[in-house]
Structure formats: C-alpha cells, structure tokens
Amino acid sequence: MERGKMAEAESLETAAEHERILREIESTDTACIGPTLRSVYDGEEHGRFMEKLETRIRNHDREIEKMCNFHYQGFVDSITELLKVRGEAQKLKNQVTDTNRKLQHEGKELVIAMEELKQCRLQQRNISATVDKLMLCLPVLEMYSKLRDQMKTKRHYPALKTLEHLEHTYLPQVSHYRFCKVMVDNIPKLREEIKDVSMSDLKDFLESIRKHSDKIGETAMKQAQQQRNLDNVILQQPRIGSKRKSKKEAYTIFDTEIESTSPKSEQDSGILDVEDEEDDEEVPGAQDLVDFSPVYRCLHIYTVLGARETFENYYRKQRRKQARLVLQPPSNMHETLDGYRKYFNQIVGFFVVEDHILHTTQGLVNRAYIDELWEMALSKTIAALRTHSSYCSDPNLVLDLKNLIVLFADTLQVYGFPVNQLFDMLLEIRDQYSETLLKKWAGIFRNILDSDNYSPIPVTSEEMYKKVVGQFPFQDTELEKPFPKKFPFSEFVPKVYNQIKEFIYACLKFSEDLHLSSTEIDDMIRKSTNLLLTRTLSNSLQNVIKRKNIGLTELVQIIINTTHLEKSCKYLEEFITNITNVLPETVHTTKLYGTTTFKDARHAAEEEIYTNLNQKIDQFLQLADYDWMTGDLGNKASDYLVDLIAFLRSTFAVFTHLPGKVAQTACMSACKHLATSLMQLLLEAEVRQLTLGALQQFNLDVRECEQFARSGPVPGFQEDTLQLAFIDLRQLLDLFIQWDWSTYLADYGQPNCKYLRVNPVTALTLLEKMKDTSRKNNMFAQFRKNERDKQKLIDTVAKQLRGLISSHHS
C-alpha cells in the first residue's frame, strides 16, 4: 500500500518535472536548449518524456490547423492579390532592366572616367605621401653624404659634429625605415673610424714634430740671437721714445690662441704666426714646418667622444719617449760644434712645441708636466755636456760651445724655463776652458821660445822702432841715439807679452754673457792669468833653461828678457783694469804673480849660468896634462888654462847687460869653482907623487888665474875680492915653494898667521906625495947629506902636521 503511494508520488513528481522542461523548451532560445535536454537524458524517464513531448506536439499541430482554417479565405484573397502583383512586378522588372541597360550603356564612359579619376586620386595621395616621406629622408641622406665627404677629405671634427646632428636630430624622425636602422647601426663604427683616423693623424703629427724639432729649435735660437743683437745695438745707440717689445713677445714663435669651444679651422689651425718687426728681416717660423691642426682636431674629437683623458695620457707618454730620444746625445757630439748645435736645436724645438701646446690648448699639457720634463731634460743635458765637453781640447771649440750654451739658455729662458743650472755648469766649463787655453798657450810659448834667436832686436829705422815699442812698453835713453840701434831684449819678449794679452782677451771672451759682475770677471781673468804665468809660462821658461844644448849667451839673454818682462807686469795689471773697469785697489782683487814668475825664471837661468860655467871650466880642466914628476922649471902658464882664461874673459864680456849682481855672482862662482877644481886636481888620489918642478908649473897657472881676477873681468868688485877665490891655493903653494914650515907651524892657529887658509890635512897630503918622490927619485939619497937632511925635515914636518891634526880633532 505504502509502496503504491510512494510510486504514485514519484510519478506525479516526474510528470511535474517533464511539464516544467516542456515549458522551458517552448520559452527558451534554441541556442540554449542544450542544458535542458541534458537534464532529460540524465534522468531515467526519458521514454515517458518522449511520450509527453509527442502529445504536446500533436496538441500544437491541432491548434495550428484550427488557426489556418479560421484564416483560409483571407489567405486565398491574398494569394490572388499576389498573383496580380506578380504580373505588374514583371512588367516593372522589364522596364527597370531596360532602363538599367540603357543607363549602363550611357554611363560606361563615365565609369571609365571615374575609374581613371579614382586611380589619379590614389596616385596623387601616394605621391603626396611619398614626397612627405622623402622630405623627411632627404636631410638624413644629405647629412650622411656630407658625413662621408667630410671623412673622405679627413675633416674629422666637422664629420663628428655632422654625425651628432644626424644621430640626435634627423634619424629619430625616420627611424622606422630600414636604411635608417642600418645608419644607426653604423654610427658607433663611424665614431671608431673617426677616432682611429684622428689618432693616426696624431701619430703622423708626432713623427713630423720629431723630424722638425731641430729646425724649429734652430729658428727659435736664430730669433733669440737676432733679439740679443738688437738689444746690444739699442744699448749702444739708445733711441729716445723707442718702444720695444718685451722679450717674450719678440721671441715668441707661436702666439695664436685656440678657441675654447672648437678646434682650429681646417685651413689655418696649424699656422703659428710670427709677429715681425717692421724693419727686421723675416725669419721663417715653425708654421712653415709643422701643422698643429691634427693635435687640435684629435684633442677635440677625443673630448667630444668622452675619451679626453685617454688622449692626454697617450700624448704625454709619446712626448716623454720623444724627449728621452732627443736628450740622448750622439756619441761623436764632442767632435764638432755642429754636433752640439743639432743637439741643442732638437731640445729647444721640443720645448718650444710643448710651450705652444701649453698655451694653445686647455689642459692637454700643464705646467707641472712641462716642469717635470724640463727637470729631466736639464739634468740629462748637463750630464751630457759635462761628459762631452771634457773631451774638447780645442779652446776655440770650447768657446763656441759656451756661446752656444748661452744662446740655448737665453732662448729657453724666454719661454719661462729656469736655466740657472746651465750657467752654473758654464762656470765649470770655464775652468776646463782655462785648462785648454793653458795647453794651447804652452804650445805657443814653446814655439816662441824655440824659434827665438836670443839676440837683442836690431832696429834700423823709425818704423821698426815704433813697431817694437807698439808691441811692448819700453823706454830707454840709450835708444835715443841714431839708427841703427838695438833693444836689449830679444824677440820673444814682445811676442810673449802680446800672447799674455791675447790670453787675457780669450779669458774675457768666455766671461761675456755669463751674467757675471765686473769684479767676478776681473777675478776670473786674474786667476787664469796667474796660472798662465806661474805654471805655463814658468814651465816653458824652465824647460828652455834646462835644455841640454843651451848656451851661456842664450841664458844671459833669458835673464835680460825676464827682467824686462818682470817690469812689464804693471802694464798687464793696467791692461786688465782697463778691460774690466775694476781698480786694483778694490777689496779682494787678485794680484798678478808675474813678478814672482819672472824672478824664479831669472834665478833658474842664473843658476844654470853658474852650472854651465862650471861645466865649461870642467871641460877645460879635463884637458890639463901635468907632468907631476918633471924636474924642469916652466916659464909660462899651461895652454889649457890660457884658453880657459880667454873663454872666461869673452864670456864675462857678454854679461855687460846683466844686472851687476848676477855678473858678479857668476864671476865669483866661476873663480871659486876653478880654484876648487885646481885644488882637487892637485890633491886627487891618482896623483901619488909630484915634484917641486911640477908645483912650480902649477904655481904659474894659479898666478894666471890671479892675474885674471885682478884684471876685473866684471865691474863692481872691491879691490882684491875676486882674488880671494884663489887664496887657499896661493897660501898652499907659497908654503911649499918657499918651504916656510917653521912660520906655518909656529903661527898655526893664530888669527893673523900668514898661512891661515892652509889646512894641515891638505898640507900633509901634499907633503906625503913629495916625500915619496924624494925617496924614489934619489936612490943614493942616503949617501948625500943634503938629501938626508931634507928627508929628515920632511919626516919631521909630517910628524908635526900629524900632531896638529890630532890636537885639532881632540
């Protein structure tokens, strides 16, 4: 029962659901009916639903039929009306078709014209659009073409500016075109190309600078020389109201200023103007040799590209390398002045270029960089000059080098470089110059002294007299007598005097332009002249005096010459004072040592005269040939001694021009040496025996010497002063010839004894020789009473002499 109720309830519920679905189907849009039908198929009663659906369809069909039956007559009437309308419509269609055909026929040309018009309008629009696009593209293409032309003509900085405009102004307007994209992609490559090409130009510029540095330096130094000459002329001939340029303006080769925002123009960026004086001859400047535009262009290109620091570092590095090459002197620089000149030209050229770059660019080089380079250059230059100048042995080359160094320093000083160290080094070279001068003048003095005839200068005319007096300051009343006459000195006196003046001039030449005071110049000249006198000239005179083959006549003339040169020293003092304008009374003024030099030379010559005379006397004495065993009594002096006395007379006759003391000393020295030599000859060990006859002959020779001494060969001796040289010989010979032993022995030791100069040792030596002779020459002497008595007397005297000697020693 309950099951039947439940089935009934489910059947009612299913029927209600089916009804709902049918209403939904009827009321829902066909496109959305899918979910409704799915709910039917999801259920289990779709068969019943199909029955319900069929029933509903039949119900609707019956309603449709009822409706059609209700409206059928109206439908029939409508169909009839439609049939009538169809006929009329067919007629209208035919008319329209005919009209259309006519219209098509008539409007065919118009359609064609319209089509043509349509095409023209389309073309017009396309052309207009194309023109607009081309107007945008043409500037881009023109700029790109301009860029290529500029790069082709190596106008890289304008090309870089064009590239910037092209990139930032023109290309953004047409960036959607493919060719523009290609251009945009090429812009970095173009920048790199410009950068590389400008760097290549810079390298060419650096190479050009390296090659032309010496020419630039030569030009700068020529201008410095011209300016210095001009200054000298102005100092000598001052002009009232004259306006001179400052040194910096006059010397500056490179005075064009670079713009701060753009490089030099392509045509004139490398020209470095030289501001010419109106009346001066134009000197070609560096603008004729070097074009500086590459460095300006490259600097600005790298600045625009943001790589200025890279460029500055590269430029400075390369210039440092070039500086080291420039500062490396050639190994043979010291051989010629041209070697030094080329070296200086390159250095000056290098720093003139750097100074120009410093003043025409903003920061490419700075003062600190220039100062660093200059310090390095200064040290290397000074070291090179010290080394190479030490090889110079020619004073003319050293002097030319000094002038070149001064010009080098003055040129660089104009550009603001400190050059004090160069002038300090010149003071060192000055000492070397003095040494080379001394060596040169040593040769000059040697040639003068070797070629001199050591004879008084004869003059036969007023012209010759004035010529000699003009060369050497000399006045003497003796020369006032008529021609011909003679100067007392030989030719080497005026020659040496003039050469000393030439040496002073040479020293003065070196001191010029060294910025020294008059006192310093005077001191330098005097010190150098003192070295010339005390060392060079003194050595030359000493060498001549000590020469082996020098004669007495030459020595006498040397003494006369040095006497006159000594007197001329005051004129040399005046000469130095006149050229330096420093009075000799000034404090710290060095005095000339010429007087001492000539005195020393004269004393050496005097000593050499004494030595030479003694040697001549010795040579004559070597000719002595005494027969010490002779028993004959001679009646004249020996021949050798006669010749010796004749020689001495002729020699002392030459001494008339010598100072009196010199002649007297020479004469006394010769007599003393002769007396000493004769004494040695008498007492020499080889003479073991001698006779009274030999002593008599020897006594004649001594008398001849005494006669010579009494004759006064040299004036100025008092009475018998010269004879005292032979007093020892005289007393000894008198003692033996007179056999006055009793007086000698009795008076010995008394201050007024007759034989005061006879030494007992000498007397004993000579007595022993006579004793031996008496014994050997008288074989029967023991049988003769007189001979025995004499022998006993000799033995007694000898014994007493020995006693005197013993008592004297005790």
XYZ file of N, CA and C in Angstrom, residues 170-389:
660
model
N 68.075 64.075 -36.931
C 67.461 63.622 -38.177
C 66.998 62.173 -38.125
N 67.832 61.287 -37.661
C 67.463 59.864 -37.682
C 66.233 59.548 -36.822
N 65.992 60.181 -35.671
C 64.771 59.854 -34.913
C 63.486 60.116 -35.695
N 63.462 61.030 -36.655
C 62.253 61.335 -37.420
C 61.922 60.244 -38.429
N 62.911 59.468 -38.843
C 62.678 58.422 -39.861
C 63.233 57.091 -39.373
N 63.134 56.867 -38.083
C 63.783 55.686 -37.509
C 63.147 54.375 -37.942
N 61.858 54.431 -38.485
C 61.177 53.175 -38.844
C 61.612 52.654 -40.206
N 62.436 53.412 -40.935
C 62.908 52.927 -42.223
C 64.124 52.030 -42.025
N 64.220 51.070 -42.897
C 65.277 50.080 -42.769
C 66.665 50.696 -42.993
N 66.754 51.608 -43.971
C 68.079 52.220 -44.213
C 68.531 53.047 -43.001
N 67.574 53.616 -42.295
C 67.919 54.383 -41.091
C 68.450 53.458 -40.000
N 67.866 52.299 -39.921
C 68.368 51.333 -38.941
C 69.812 50.937 -39.272
N 70.088 50.804 -40.581
C 71.463 50.494 -40.999
C 72.403 51.629 -40.599
N 71.912 52.869 -40.808
C 72.728 54.019 -40.407
C 72.969 54.032 -38.902
N 71.937 53.802 -38.164
C 72.064 53.796 -36.705
C 73.077 52.739 -36.257
N 73.011 51.590 -36.918
C 73.973 50.530 -36.571
C 75.404 50.927 -36.948
N 75.580 51.768 -37.970
C 76.921 52.161 -38.426
C 77.527 53.320 -37.624
N 76.669 54.030 -36.889
C 77.175 55.215 -36.163
C 78.312 54.869 -35.216
N 78.248 53.855 -34.355
C 79.397 53.513 -33.489
C 80.649 53.188 -34.291
N 80.444 52.509 -35.432
C 81.589 52.170 -36.270
C 82.210 53.441 -36.856
N 81.362 54.373 -37.254
C 81.880 55.630 -37.802
C 82.653 56.408 -36.731
N 82.096 56.399 -35.518
C 82.806 57.083 -34.427
C 84.188 56.456 -34.214
N 84.257 55.172 -34.183
C 85.533 54.492 -34.005
C 86.469 54.774 -35.162
N 85.887 54.840 -36.371
C 86.708 55.138 -37.546
C 87.302 56.544 -37.435
N 86.461 57.517 -37.043
C 86.945 58.888 -36.850
C 88.019 58.918 -35.771
N 87.763 58.191 -34.716
C 88.716 58.145 -33.598
C 90.051 57.561 -34.047
N 89.982 56.464 -34.799
C 91.213 55.817 -35.260
C 91.965 56.684 -36.261
N 91.211 57.294 -37.188
C 91.862 58.121 -38.200
C 92.507 59.349 -37.553
N 91.802 59.964 -36.584
C 92.377 61.129 -35.918
C 93.612 60.737 -35.116
N 93.582 59.541 -34.521
C 94.765 59.066 -33.804
C 95.917 58.817 -34.769
N 95.598 58.314 -35.953
C 96.627 58.120 -36.976
C 97.226 59.461 -37.388
N 96.360 60.488 -37.538
C 96.864 61.832 -37.850
C 97.751 62.355 -36.726
N 97.363 62.065 -35.474
C 98.178 62.495 -34.346
C 99.551 61.826 -34.393
N 99.581 60.540 -34.709
C 100.861 59.843 -34.803
C 101.731 60.448 -35.902
N 101.088 60.783 -37.031
C 101.842 61.457 -38.098
C 102.365 62.806 -37.624
N 101.541 63.515 -36.849
C 101.950 64.807 -36.298
C 103.157 64.640 -35.373
N 103.100 63.637 -34.492
C 104.208 63.407 -33.569
C 105.483 63.051 -34.328
N 105.339 62.278 -35.382
C 106.505 61.933 -36.190
C 107.057 63.174 -36.882
N 106.139 64.012 -37.385
C 106.567 65.254 -38.036
C 107.275 66.171 -37.053
N 106.724 66.256 -35.841
C 107.350 67.088 -34.805
C 108.750 66.581 -34.501
N 108.894 65.256 -34.401
C 110.203 64.675 -34.097
C 111.215 65.024 -35.190
N 110.762 64.985 -36.439
C 111.669 65.273 -37.542
C 112.031 66.750 -37.628
N 111.102 67.601 -37.259
C 111.302 69.036 -37.448
C 111.706 69.759 -36.174
N 111.922 69.026 -35.084
C 112.287 69.685 -33.829
C 113.575 70.494 -33.983
N 114.562 69.912 -34.679
C 115.826 70.632 -34.800
C 115.659 71.914 -35.613
N 114.806 71.877 -36.641
C 114.573 73.074 -37.444
C 113.819 74.122 -36.645
N 112.829 73.686 -35.858
C 112.094 74.624 -35.007
C 113.038 75.253 -34.003
N 113.883 74.404 -33.377
C 114.851 74.925 -32.414
C 115.828 75.889 -33.061
N 116.278 75.552 -34.260
C 117.200 76.442 -34.959
C 116.554 77.795 -35.218
N 115.274 77.779 -35.621
C 114.555 79.026 -35.871
C 114.429 79.839 -34.596
N 114.051 79.172 -33.503
C 113.897 79.876 -32.222
C 115.220 80.476 -31.761
N 116.314 79.722 -31.924
C 117.611 80.227 -31.485
C 118.096 81.355 -32.387
N 117.764 81.308 -33.666
C 118.106 82.408 -34.556
C 117.378 83.675 -34.138
N 116.105 83.530 -33.794
C 115.348 84.697 -33.356
C 115.901 85.233 -32.045
N 116.299 84.318 -31.152
C 116.903 84.755 -29.891
C 118.205 85.510 -30.156
N 119.004 85.005 -31.113
C 120.261 85.674 -31.461
C 119.989 87.043 -32.059
N 118.988 87.139 -32.921
C 118.645 88.422 -33.523
C 118.186 89.412 -32.468
N 117.374 88.922 -31.527
C 116.893 89.806 -30.481
C 118.041 90.298 -29.605
N 118.985 89.384 -29.307
C 120.121 89.772 -28.486
C 120.978 90.796 -29.223
N 121.186 90.585 -30.524
C 121.936 91.571 -31.312
C 121.222 92.915 -31.322
N 119.898 92.856 -31.437
C 119.112 94.088 -31.429
C 119.241 94.797 -30.085
N 119.197 94.022 -29.001
C 119.366 94.617 -27.672
C 120.727 95.285 -27.543
N 121.760 94.615 -28.063
C 123.105 95.206 -27.992
C 123.174 96.505 -28.768
N 122.541 96.523 -29.953
C 122.547 97.756 -30.760
C 121.818 98.870 -30.032
N 120.699 98.525 -29.409
C 119.918 99.537 -28.705
C 120.681 100.062 -27.499
N 121.403 99.144 -26.810
C 122.197 99.596 -25.672
C 123.316 100.527 -26.110
N 123.890 100.244 -27.285
C 124.981 101.078 -27.777
C 124.477 102.382 -28.373
N 123.304 102.339 -29.006
C 122.734 103.527 -29.632
C 121.307 103.704 -29.146
N 121.128 104.202 -27.916
C 119.761 104.363 -27.383
C 118.972 105.364 -28.210
N 117.717 104.990 -28.466
C 116.841 105.864 -29.250
C 115.753 106.405 -28.339
N 115.573 107.697 -28.349
C 114.594 108.335 -27.481
C 113.192 107.978 -27.966
N 112.376 107.556 -27.024
C 110.979 107.267 -27.332
C 110.756 105.982 -28.073
N 111.806 105.199 -28.276
C 111.627 103.933 -28.973
C 110.857 102.973 -28.102
N 109.985 102.245 -28.714
C 109.167 101.281 -27.986
C 109.526 99.899 -28.461
N 110.079 99.144 -27.550
C 110.463 97.781 -27.898
C 109.485 96.804 -27.317
N 109.344 95.728 -27.986
C 108.503 94.664 -27.440
C 109.229 93.972 -26.306
N 108.485 93.370 -25.472
C 109.104 92.573 -24.413
C 109.775 91.380 -25.037
N 110.709 90.797 -24.292
C 111.429 89.649 -24.824
C 110.474 88.532 -25.195
N 109.508 88.341 -24.360
C 108.572 87.239 -24.622
C 107.878 87.446 -25.953
N 107.469 88.723 -26.223
C 106.784 88.994 -27.476
C 107.731 88.858 -28.652
N 108.966 89.329 -28.455
C 109.914 89.312 -29.563
C 110.355 87.914 -29.898
N 110.448 87.074 -28.893
C 110.977 85.735 -29.131
C 109.893 84.737 -29.511
N 108.633 85.027 -29.127
C 107.591 84.011 -29.276
C 107.380 83.662 -30.734
N 107.463 82.418 -31.001
C 107.218 81.941 -32.361
C 105.748 81.600 -32.527
N 105.191 81.074 -31.496
C 103.837 80.540 -31.574
C 102.922 81.378 -30.700
N 102.120 82.272 -31.272
C 101.326 83.154 -30.438
C 99.839 83.118 -30.793
N 99.382 82.162 -31.561
C 97.965 82.048 -31.856
C 97.273 81.301 -30.740
N 96.099 81.724 -30.378
C 95.353 81.104 -29.286
C 94.241 80.235 -29.873
N 94.047 79.108 -29.305
C 92.997 78.186 -29.765
C 91.688 78.517 -29.072
N 90.596 78.430 -29.783
C 89.297 78.688 -29.175
C 88.994 77.608 -28.149
N 88.257 78.009 -27.112
C 87.998 77.059 -26.018
C 86.913 76.066 -26.371
N 86.071 76.395 -27.344
C 84.943 75.504 -27.620
C 85.062 74.743 -28.921
N 85.976 75.123 -29.791
C 86.099 74.448 -31.076
C 87.532 74.470 -31.517
N 87.904 73.536 -32.387
C 89.290 73.490 -32.849
C 89.557 74.536 -33.901
N 90.840 74.588 -34.331
C 91.222 75.490 -35.408
C 90.461 75.113 -36.673
N 90.291 76.077 -37.544
C 89.687 75.768 -38.831
C 90.602 74.860 -39.620
N 90.038 74.242 -40.606
C 90.810 73.264 -41.364
C 91.956 73.928 -42.118
N 91.784 75.202 -42.480
C 92.808 75.849 -43.293
C 93.930 76.440 -42.451
N 93.623 77.031 -41.275
C 94.642 77.796 -40.566
C 94.912 77.280 -39.161
N 94.376 76.104 -38.811
C 94.537 75.637 -37.435
C 95.974 75.300 -37.114
N 96.824 75.052 -38.102
C 98.209 74.709 -37.816
C 99.171 75.865 -37.986
N 98.670 77.018 -38.361
C 99.572 78.136 -38.611
C 99.916 78.811 -37.297
N 101.201 79.020 -37.081
C 101.684 79.678 -35.868
C 102.322 80.983 -36.304
N 101.648 82.068 -36.033
C 102.082 83.358 -36.577
C 103.334 83.858 -35.889
N 104.192 84.469 -36.660
C 105.362 85.176 -36.131
C 105.121 86.655 -36.345
N 105.101 87.392 -35.267
C 104.871 88.829 -35.362
C 106.173 89.511 -35.733
N 106.244 89.978 -36.934
C 107.503 90.518 -37.452
C 107.682 91.964 -37.032
N 108.942 92.317 -36.812
C 109.286 93.724 -36.649
C 109.182 94.387 -38.022
N 108.886 95.659 -37.995
C 108.693 96.340 -39.272
C 109.966 96.349 -40.092
N 111.098 96.550 -39.406
C 112.351 96.712 -40.143
C 113.193 95.460 -40.155
N 112.758 94.406 -39.453
C 113.579 93.203 -39.356
C 113.308 92.275 -40.511
N 114.324 91.555 -40.868
C 114.159 90.543 -41.907
C 113.346 89.388 -41.355
N 112.407 88.933 -42.121
C 111.510 87.883 -41.640
C 112.255 86.565 -41.524
N 112.105 85.928 -40.386
C 112.703 84.610 -40.152
C 111.592 83.584 -40.209
N 111.725 82.551 -41.015
C 110.645 81.555 -41.093
C 110.394 80.917 -39.743
N 109.115 80.800 -39.393
C 108.739 80.210 -38.109
C 108.368 78.762 -38.264
N 107.943 78.195 -37.155
C 107.604 76.776 -37.163
C 106.355 76.499 -37.977
N 105.519 77.549 -38.227
C 104.317 77.323 -39.025
C 104.656 76.883 -40.432
N 105.882 77.189 -40.860
C 106.309 76.744 -42.189
C 106.746 75.288 -42.178
N 106.887 74.729 -41.002
C 107.412 73.373 -40.888
C 106.393 72.386 -40.331
N 105.541 72.843 -39.416
C 104.654 71.914 -38.705
C 103.231 72.440 -38.732
N 102.279 71.568 -39.029
C 100.856 71.879 -38.966
C 100.313 71.296 -37.666
N 99.867 72.160 -36.767
C 99.390 71.718 -35.461
C 97.919 71.318 -35.465
N 97.237 71.477 -36.603
C 95.810 71.168 -36.617
C 95.499 69.721 -36.243
N 96.331 68.721 -36.593
C 95.978 67.351 -36.194
C 95.835 67.172 -34.686
N 96.716 67.810 -33.928
C 96.624 67.615 -32.485
C 95.399 68.324 -31.924
N 95.062 69.506 -32.503
C 93.845 70.186 -32.042
C 92.604 69.367 -32.392
N 92.541 68.867 -33.629
C 91.387 68.078 -34.048
C 91.245 66.824 -33.182
N 92.361 66.148 -33.027
C 92.315 64.900 -32.263
C 91.897 65.178 -30.819
N 92.412 66.276 -30.255
C 92.042 66.620 -28.883
C 90.538 66.850 -28.781
N 89.972 67.610 -29.688
C 88.546 67.902 -29.619
C 87.701 66.683 -29.952
N 88.174 65.880 -30.864
C 87.426 64.654 -31.186
C 87.366 63.746 -29.972
N 88.508 63.550 -29.316
C 88.505 62.702 -28.129
C 87.707 63.336 -26.986
N 87.708 64.673 -26.938
C 86.902 65.344 -25.918
C 85.421 65.109 -26.158
N 84.997 65.252 -27.418
C 83.592 65.028 -27.757
C 83.206 63.578 -27.503
N 84.123 62.661 -27.775
C 83.838 61.229 -27.595
C 83.985 60.794 -26.141
N 84.336 61.731 -25.262
C 84.443 61.389 -23.849
C 85.713 60.645 -23.492
N 86.738 60.724 -24.352
C 87.987 59.992 -24.095
C 89.161 60.964 -24.023
N 88.926 62.169 -23.515
C 89.992 63.174 -23.439
C 91.161 62.694 -22.572
N 90.851 62.069 -21.442
C 91.910 61.613 -20.543
C 92.810 60.590 -21.231
N 92.202 59.701 -22.012
C 92.975 58.710 -22.761
C 93.926 59.400 -23.739
N 93.365 60.404 -24.423
C 94.186 61.137 -25.388
C 95.334 61.863 -24.689
N 95.053 62.551 -23.578
C 96.097 63.280 -22.855
C 97.204 62.343 -22.401
N 96.810 61.196 -21.839
C 97.812 60.236 -21.363
C 98.665 59.721 -22.518
N 98.020 59.425 -23.648
C 98.764 58.916 -24.800
C 99.733 59.981 -25.314
N 99.252 61.222 -25.454
C 100.109 62.303 -25.960
C 101.317 62.504 -25.050
N 101.074 62.587 -23.753
C 102.178 62.831 -22.820
C 103.167 61.667 -22.813
N 102.637 60.463 -22.889
C 103.520 59.289 -22.899
C 104.420 59.299 -24.125
N 103.832 59.598 -25.291
C 104.624 59.612 -26.521
C 105.648 60.750 -26.514
N 105.258 61.888 -25.985
C 106.201 63.011 -25.936
C 107.330 62.748 -24.950
N 107.031 62.034 -23.872
C 108.103 61.663 -22.944
C 109.117 60.761 -23.647
N 108.607 59.819 -24.417
C 109.503 58.934 -25.169
C 110.356 59.757 -26.130
N 109.727 60.696 -26.835
C 110.485 61.531 -27.768
C 111.500 62.390 -27.032
N 111.119 62.853 -25.831
C 112.058 63.662 -25.048
C 113.304 62.855 -24.709
N 113.112 61.606 -24.328
C 114.273 60.768 -23.992
C 115.157 60.559 -25.218
N 114.535 60.406 -26.384
C 115.322 60.247 -27.609
C 116.080 61.537 -27.935
N 115.392 62.664 -27.779
C 116.026 63.955 -28.069
C 117.195 64.210 -27.134
N 117.038 63.800 -25.872
C 118.063 64.095 -24.862
C 119.231 63.125 -24.913
N 119.157 62.122 -25.779
C 120.258 61.175 -25.907
C 121.269 61.733 -26.908
N 122.428 62.206 -26.458
C 123.367 62.843 -27.396
C 124.076 61.803 -28.255
N 124.442 62.174 -29.478
C 125.243 61.255 -30.308
C 126.622 61.056 -29.695
N 127.208 59.897 -29.950
C 128.492 59.559 -29.321
C 129.622 60.478 -29.781
N 129.519 61.028 -30.994
C 130.595 61.886 -31.521
C 130.235 63.360 -31.451
N 129.337 63.712 -30.552
C 128.873 65.097 -30.460
C 130.018 66.056 -30.168
N 131.020 65.591 -29.403
C 132.100 66.474 -28.973
C 133.084 66.808 -30.087
N 132.964 66.145 -31.234
C 133.966 66.332 -32.278
C 133.817 67.668 -33.002
N 132.564 68.115 -33.212
C 132.336 69.360 -33.938
C 131.270 70.174 -33.233
N 131.272 71.470 -33.532
C 130.248 72.348 -32.954
C 128.876 72.028 -33.522
N 128.825 71.549 -34.766
C 127.535 71.206 -35.367
C 126.841 70.103 -34.580
N 127.613 69.195 -34.008
C 127.011 68.141 -33.186
C 126.297 68.725 -31.981
N 126.954 69.669 -31.293
C 126.308 70.338 -30.154
C 125.106 71.149 -30.626
N 125.256 71.860 -31.773
C 124.182 72.727 -32.248
C 122.933 71.908 -32.580
N 123.115 70.784 -33.239
C 121.958 69.950 -33.569
C 121.299 69.414 -32.302
N 122.115 69.056 -31.337
C 121.583 68.557 -30.051
C 120.743 69.635 -29.370
N 121.265 70.860 -29.331
C 120.532 71.959 -28.689
C 119.281 72.320 -29.486
N 119.390 72.314 -30.812
C 118.228 72.644 -31.639
C 117.071 71.698 -31.374
N 117.380 70.411 -31.251
C 116.319 69.432 -31.008
C 115.652 69.668 -29.654
N 116.461 69.982 -28.637
C 115.889 70.218 -27.309
C 115.033 71.474 -27.314
N 115.559 72.549 -27.900
C 114.791 73.790 -27.964
C 113.510 73.569 -28.761
N 113.608 72.901 -29.894
C 112.422 72.627 -30.698
C 111.381 71.855 -29.926
N 111.819 70.865 -29.160
C 110.885 70.058 -28.370
C 110.127 70.944 -27.380
N 110.843 71.768 -26.641
C 110.183 72.546 -25.587
C 109.435 73.756 -26.142
N 109.851 74.269 -27.293
C 109.069 75.327 -27.931
C 107.703 74.777 -28.351
N 107.690 73.568 -28.895
C 106.426 72.929 -29.275
C 105.557 72.707 -28.045
N 106.161 72.187 -26.964
C 105.383 71.926 -25.753
C 104.850 73.228 -25.160
N 105.649 74.286 -25.211
C 105.178 75.572 -24.701
C 104.008 76.075 -25.537
N 104.095 75.887 -26.844
C 102.991 76.282 -27.709
C 101.734 75.474 -27.410
N 101.894 74.172 -27.239
C 100.744 73.321 -26.898
C 100.164 73.749 -25.557
N 101.033 74.096 -24.615
C 100.557 74.530 -23.291
C 99.677 75.762 -23.406
N 100.055 76.701 -24.280
C 99.335 77.967 -24.356
C 98.182 77.950 -25.362
N 98.085 76.928 -26.186
C 97.022 76.901 -27.202
C 96.011 75.797 -26.980
N 96.178 75.030 -25.932
C 95.188 74.004 -25.586
C 94.854 74.158 -24.108
N 93.721 73.630 -23.751
C 93.280 73.730 -22.367
C 93.469 72.389 -21.681
N 94.641 72.230 -21.089
C 94.860 71.061 -20.256
C 95.490 69.868 -20.931
N 95.790 69.946 -22.235
C 96.462 68.803 -22.858
C 97.806 68.565 -22.174
N 98.539 69.639 -21.940
C 99.714 69.590 -21.068
C 99.565 70.721 -20.064
N 100.132 70.533 -18.876
C 100.060 71.579 -17.862
C 101.466 71.964 -17.429
N 101.546 72.986 -16.599
C 102.843 73.495 -16.182
C 103.631 72.464 -15.394
N 102.942 71.675 -14.573
C 103.640 70.647 -13.794
C 104.289 69.624 -14.718
N 103.562 69.224 -15.765
C 104.108 68.259 -16.738
C 105.320 68.853 -17.453
N 105.206 70.125 -17.882
C 106.320 70.788 -18.563
C 107.521 70.897 -17.632
N 107.269 71.285 -16.371
C 108.373 71.427 -15.415
C 109.061 70.088 -15.168
N 108.261 69.030 -15.102
C 108.848 67.690 -14.897
C 109.742 67.314 -16.068
N 109.255 67.553 -17.286
C 110.068 67.261 -18.467
C 111.342 68.112 -18.477
N 111.203 69.375 -18.093
C 112.362 70.256 -18.120
C 113.406 69.833 -17.091
N 112.961 69.431 -15.909
C 113.907 68.959 -14.896
C 114.694 67.763 -15.418
N 113.970 66.830 -16.047
C 114.647 65.667 -16.621
C 115.610 66.103 -17.723
N 115.146 67.001 -18.602
C 115.988 67.462 -19.711
C 117.213 68.193 -19.185
N 117.016 69.015 -18.165
C 118.125 69.805 -17.629
C 119.209 68.904 -17.053
N 118.780 67.907 -16.269
C 119.774 67.012 -15.666
C 120.513 66.204 -16.722
N 119.774 65.684 -17.710
C 120.415 64.877 -18.754
C 121.307 65.746 -19.645
N 120.858 66.954 -19.950
C 121.653 67.847 -20.799
C 122.956 68.232 -20.116
N 122.860 68.583 -18.829
C 124.061 68.979 -18.096
C 125.023 67.807 -17.993
N 124.493 66.611 -17.720
C 125.360 65.430 -17.638
C 126.043 65.169 -18.978
N 125.275 65.289 -20.075
C 125.856 65.057 -21.403
C 126.914 66.100 -21.724
N 126.655 67.348 -21.380
C 127.627 68.406 -21.667
C 128.886 68.232 -20.833
N 128.711 67.832 -19.573
C 129.899 67.591 -18.749
C 130.762 66.496 -19.369
N 130.105 65.437 -19.816
C 130.848 64.305 -20.369
C 131.547 64.682 -21.665
N 130.798 65.257 -22.600
C 131.343 65.500 -23.931
C 132.295 66.696 -23.951
N 132.011 67.709 -23.139
C 132.917 68.856 -23.137
C 134.278 68.491 -22.559
